[in-house]
Amino acid sequence: QVQLQESGPRLVRPSETLSLTCTVSGGSINSFYWTWIRQPPGQGLEWIGYISYSGSTKYNPSLKTRVTMSVDTSKNQVSLKVTSVSAADTAVYYCARGAVPGVVGWLDPWGQGTLVTVSS
Amino acid sequence: DIVMTQSPDSLAVSLGERATINCKSSQNLLYRSNNKNYLAWYQQKPGQSPKLLIYWASTRESGVPDRFSGSGSGTDFTLTISSLQAEDVAVYYCQQYYDTPYTFGQGTKLQI
């Protein structure tokens, strides 16, 4: 059974860079698309973007200038970086897998999520 | 961006009764070439990550109880829980994957 685990600093200073890693266990990164989603406390879900196993990406235009995703197939990890963060970037960050190989649309499974707080 | 609007924002239903959640998209989600609606439904229980319930608007994910069903086409979609169980208390989200950015509805909180 594939499991996803997000990890990274829980507290980030304003204007700095948020960096998270999603480690995939019980399955391979290959053939799948990997999506990042965030959820501000008490709010709804925001799609950040996706990366394929081969490294092609698509980002939400609202975040495009600040977001970078990468994939490391040797470590079975995908990564997310968000630069120049502000309090508005405080959220639970989830990684999720495209449910079907080669298809990016619907997402399953999801990681448990990690709360990142932006504060000085 | 495609805007997804759910109704109602919250809903209280008695155990054993039917619950109906609506989702309306600002653009057509039906792709004519394959006659599929690019819409999914997720369930998020308190303190948990979202769980996939339905994709292609009406295809139930493996392991999801058959009391959950999805319907609709084009711009109007519905998630129905035929007989509410206590474990169904959650927030439900629709998501379009027709065009990026893939957007979610604002969520519907289902209570007993």
Short mmCIF file of N, CA, C and O in Angstrom, two decimals, chain A residues 37 39 43-47 50 58-61 94 99 103-108 110-113, chain B residues 1 40 42 44 47-52 54-56 61 93 95 97 100-106:
data_model
loop_
_atom_site.label_atom_id
_atom_site.label_comp_id
_atom_site.label_asym_id
_atom_site.label_seq_id
_atom_site.Cartn_x
_atom_site.Cartn_y
_atom_site.Cartn_z
N ILE A 37 -1.04 20.28 -2.67
CA ILE A 37 -2.25 21.02 -2.33
C ILE A 37 -2.02 21.62 -0.94
O ILE A 37 -1.32 21.05 -0.11
N GLN A 39 -3.94 23.85 2.49
CA GLN A 39 -5.20 24.16 3.16
C GLN A 39 -4.92 25.08 4.34
O GLN A 39 -4.45 24.62 5.40
N GLN A 43 -9.83 26.50 6.47
CA GLN A 43 -10.31 26.89 5.14
C GLN A 43 -10.31 25.70 4.18
O GLN A 43 -10.09 24.56 4.58
N GLY A 44 -10.54 26.00 2.91
CA GLY A 44 -10.64 24.97 1.89
C GLY A 44 -9.30 24.63 1.26
O GLY A 44 -8.24 25.07 1.70
N LEU A 45 -9.38 23.85 0.20
CA LEU A 45 -8.20 23.30 -0.47
C LEU A 45 -7.78 24.16 -1.66
O LEU A 45 -8.61 24.57 -2.45
N GLU A 46 -6.48 24.37 -1.77
CA GLU A 46 -5.92 25.12 -2.89
C GLU A 46 -4.92 24.24 -3.63
O GLU A 46 -3.96 23.74 -3.03
N TRP A 47 -5.11 24.10 -4.92
CA TRP A 47 -4.21 23.31 -5.77
C TRP A 47 -2.97 24.13 -6.08
O TRP A 47 -3.07 25.24 -6.63
N TYR A 50 1.49 20.34 -10.02
CA TYR A 50 1.92 18.96 -10.07
C TYR A 50 3.26 18.81 -10.78
O TYR A 50 3.70 19.72 -11.51
N LYS A 58 3.41 21.70 -13.77
CA LYS A 58 2.35 22.66 -14.05
C LYS A 58 2.02 23.29 -12.72
O LYS A 58 1.71 22.59 -11.75
N TYR A 59 2.08 24.63 -12.67
CA TYR A 59 1.85 25.34 -11.42
C TYR A 59 0.60 26.19 -11.51
O TYR A 59 0.20 26.65 -12.59
N ASN A 60 0.01 26.46 -10.35
CA ASN A 60 -1.09 27.40 -10.27
C ASN A 60 -0.55 28.79 -10.59
O ASN A 60 0.42 29.24 -9.97
N PRO A 61 -1.16 29.49 -11.55
CA PRO A 61 -0.66 30.83 -11.90
C PRO A 61 -0.60 31.78 -10.71
O PRO A 61 0.24 32.68 -10.69
N TYR A 94 -0.22 19.33 1.66
CA TYR A 94 -0.40 17.92 1.33
C TYR A 94 0.30 17.59 0.01
O TYR A 94 0.27 18.38 -0.93
N ALA A 99 -4.21 9.11 -9.18
CA ALA A 99 -4.69 7.78 -8.83
C ALA A 99 -4.31 6.71 -9.85
O ALA A 99 -4.18 5.53 -9.50
N VAL A 103 -1.90 9.66 -15.34
CA VAL A 103 -3.07 10.54 -15.29
C VAL A 103 -2.95 11.45 -14.08
O VAL A 103 -2.70 10.97 -12.97
N VAL A 104 -3.16 12.74 -14.31
CA VAL A 104 -2.91 13.69 -13.23
C VAL A 104 -4.17 14.05 -12.45
O VAL A 104 -4.10 14.55 -11.35
N GLY A 105 -5.35 13.75 -13.01
CA GLY A 105 -6.60 14.32 -12.51
C GLY A 105 -6.98 14.09 -11.07
O GLY A 105 -6.80 14.95 -10.21
N TRP A 106 -7.57 12.94 -10.77
CA TRP A 106 -8.07 12.70 -9.43
C TRP A 106 -6.97 12.08 -8.57
O TRP A 106 -6.08 11.41 -9.08
N LEU A 107 -7.03 12.36 -7.26
CA LEU A 107 -5.89 12.15 -6.39
C LEU A 107 -6.15 11.07 -5.34
O LEU A 107 -7.09 11.17 -4.56
N ASP A 108 -5.26 10.12 -5.30
CA ASP A 108 -5.31 9.06 -4.29
C ASP A 108 -4.06 8.22 -4.38
O ASP A 108 -3.72 7.76 -5.48
N TRP A 110 -3.41 10.48 -0.47
CA TRP A 110 -2.88 11.74 0.01
C TRP A 110 -1.97 11.46 1.19
O TRP A 110 -2.16 10.48 1.92
N GLY A 111 -0.99 12.32 1.39
CA GLY A 111 -0.21 12.26 2.61
C GLY A 111 -1.03 12.80 3.78
O GLY A 111 -2.13 13.33 3.58
N GLN A 112 -0.50 12.68 4.97
CA GLN A 112 -1.22 13.14 6.15
C GLN A 112 -1.18 14.66 6.27
O GLN A 112 -1.98 15.24 7.02
N GLY A 113 -0.28 15.30 5.55
CA GLY A 113 -0.18 16.76 5.59
C GLY A 113 0.74 17.24 6.69
O GLY A 113 0.93 16.58 7.71
N ASP B 1 -9.66 30.88 -14.42
CA ASP B 1 -9.80 29.67 -13.62
C ASP B 1 -11.26 29.21 -13.59
O ASP B 1 -12.17 30.04 -13.63
N ALA B 40 -14.21 15.15 -9.52
CA ALA B 40 -14.02 14.20 -8.43
C ALA B 40 -14.63 14.74 -7.14
O ALA B 40 -14.82 15.96 -6.99
N TYR B 42 -14.24 14.35 -2.79
CA TYR B 42 -13.40 13.91 -1.69
C TYR B 42 -14.13 14.11 -0.37
O TYR B 42 -14.95 15.02 -0.24
N GLN B 44 -13.26 14.72 3.72
CA GLN B 44 -12.23 15.03 4.70
C GLN B 44 -12.82 15.00 6.10
O GLN B 44 -13.59 15.89 6.48
N GLY B 47 -9.36 16.39 11.25
CA GLY B 47 -7.98 16.02 11.55
C GLY B 47 -7.34 15.07 10.57
O GLY B 47 -6.23 14.59 10.81
N GLN B 48 -8.01 14.79 9.46
CA GLN B 48 -7.48 13.85 8.48
C GLN B 48 -7.27 14.52 7.13
O GLN B 48 -7.77 15.62 6.88
N SER B 49 -6.54 13.85 6.27
CA SER B 49 -6.39 14.33 4.90
C SER B 49 -7.59 13.89 4.07
O SER B 49 -8.31 12.96 4.45
N PRO B 50 -7.83 14.58 2.98
CA PRO B 50 -8.95 14.20 2.11
C PRO B 50 -8.80 12.77 1.57
O PRO B 50 -7.70 12.28 1.36
N LYS B 51 -9.94 12.15 1.34
CA LYS B 51 -10.00 10.80 0.79
C LYS B 51 -10.86 10.81 -0.46
O LYS B 51 -11.95 11.39 -0.47
N LEU B 52 -10.35 10.18 -1.51
CA LEU B 52 -11.10 10.12 -2.77
C LEU B 52 -12.34 9.25 -2.63
O LEU B 52 -12.26 8.11 -2.15
N ILE B 54 -15.12 9.61 -5.38
CA ILE B 54 -15.71 9.45 -6.71
C ILE B 54 -14.87 10.21 -7.73
O ILE B 54 -14.35 11.30 -7.43
N TYR B 55 -14.72 9.64 -8.93
CA TYR B 55 -14.08 10.32 -10.04
C TYR B 55 -14.91 10.12 -11.29
O TYR B 55 -15.86 9.32 -11.29
N TRP B 56 -14.56 10.85 -12.35
CA TRP B 56 -15.41 10.87 -13.56
C TRP B 56 -16.87 11.15 -13.18
O TRP B 56 -17.79 10.62 -13.82
N GLU B 61 -14.80 5.09 -6.15
CA GLU B 61 -13.49 4.52 -5.91
C GLU B 61 -13.63 3.17 -5.20
O GLU B 61 -14.56 2.96 -4.40
N TYR B 93 -15.63 17.85 -0.58
CA TYR B 93 -15.15 18.77 -1.60
C TYR B 93 -15.33 18.16 -2.98
O TYR B 93 -15.05 16.98 -3.20
N GLN B 95 -13.89 18.66 -6.97
CA GLN B 95 -12.67 19.15 -7.63
C GLN B 95 -12.81 18.90 -9.13
O GLN B 95 -13.17 17.80 -9.55
N TYR B 97 -10.90 18.55 -12.74
CA TYR B 97 -9.58 18.31 -13.34
C TYR B 97 -9.67 18.43 -14.86
O TYR B 97 -8.93 17.78 -15.60
N THR B 100 -6.24 23.16 -15.89
CA THR B 100 -5.45 23.73 -14.80
C THR B 100 -5.67 25.23 -14.70
O THR B 100 -5.92 25.90 -15.73
N PRO B 101 -5.60 25.80 -13.49
CA PRO B 101 -5.38 25.11 -12.21
C PRO B 101 -6.60 24.28 -11.81
O PRO B 101 -7.74 24.74 -11.94
N TYR B 102 -6.34 23.06 -11.36
CA TYR B 102 -7.43 22.20 -10.92
C TYR B 102 -8.00 22.75 -9.63
O TYR B 102 -7.31 22.80 -8.62
N THR B 103 -9.23 23.16 -9.64
CA THR B 103 -9.81 23.89 -8.52
C THR B 103 -10.80 23.04 -7.74
O THR B 103 -11.44 22.14 -8.28
N PHE B 104 -10.92 23.40 -6.47
CA PHE B 104 -11.83 22.73 -5.55
C PHE B 104 -13.00 23.65 -5.22
O PHE B 104 -12.87 24.88 -5.24
N GLY B 105 -14.12 23.03 -4.87
CA GLY B 105 -15.19 23.78 -4.25
C GLY B 105 -14.79 24.20 -2.85
O GLY B 105 -13.77 23.72 -2.32
N GLN B 106 -15.59 25.05 -2.25
CA GLN B 106 -15.24 25.61 -0.94
C GLN B 106 -15.49 24.61 0.20
O GLN B 106 -15.09 24.85 1.33
#
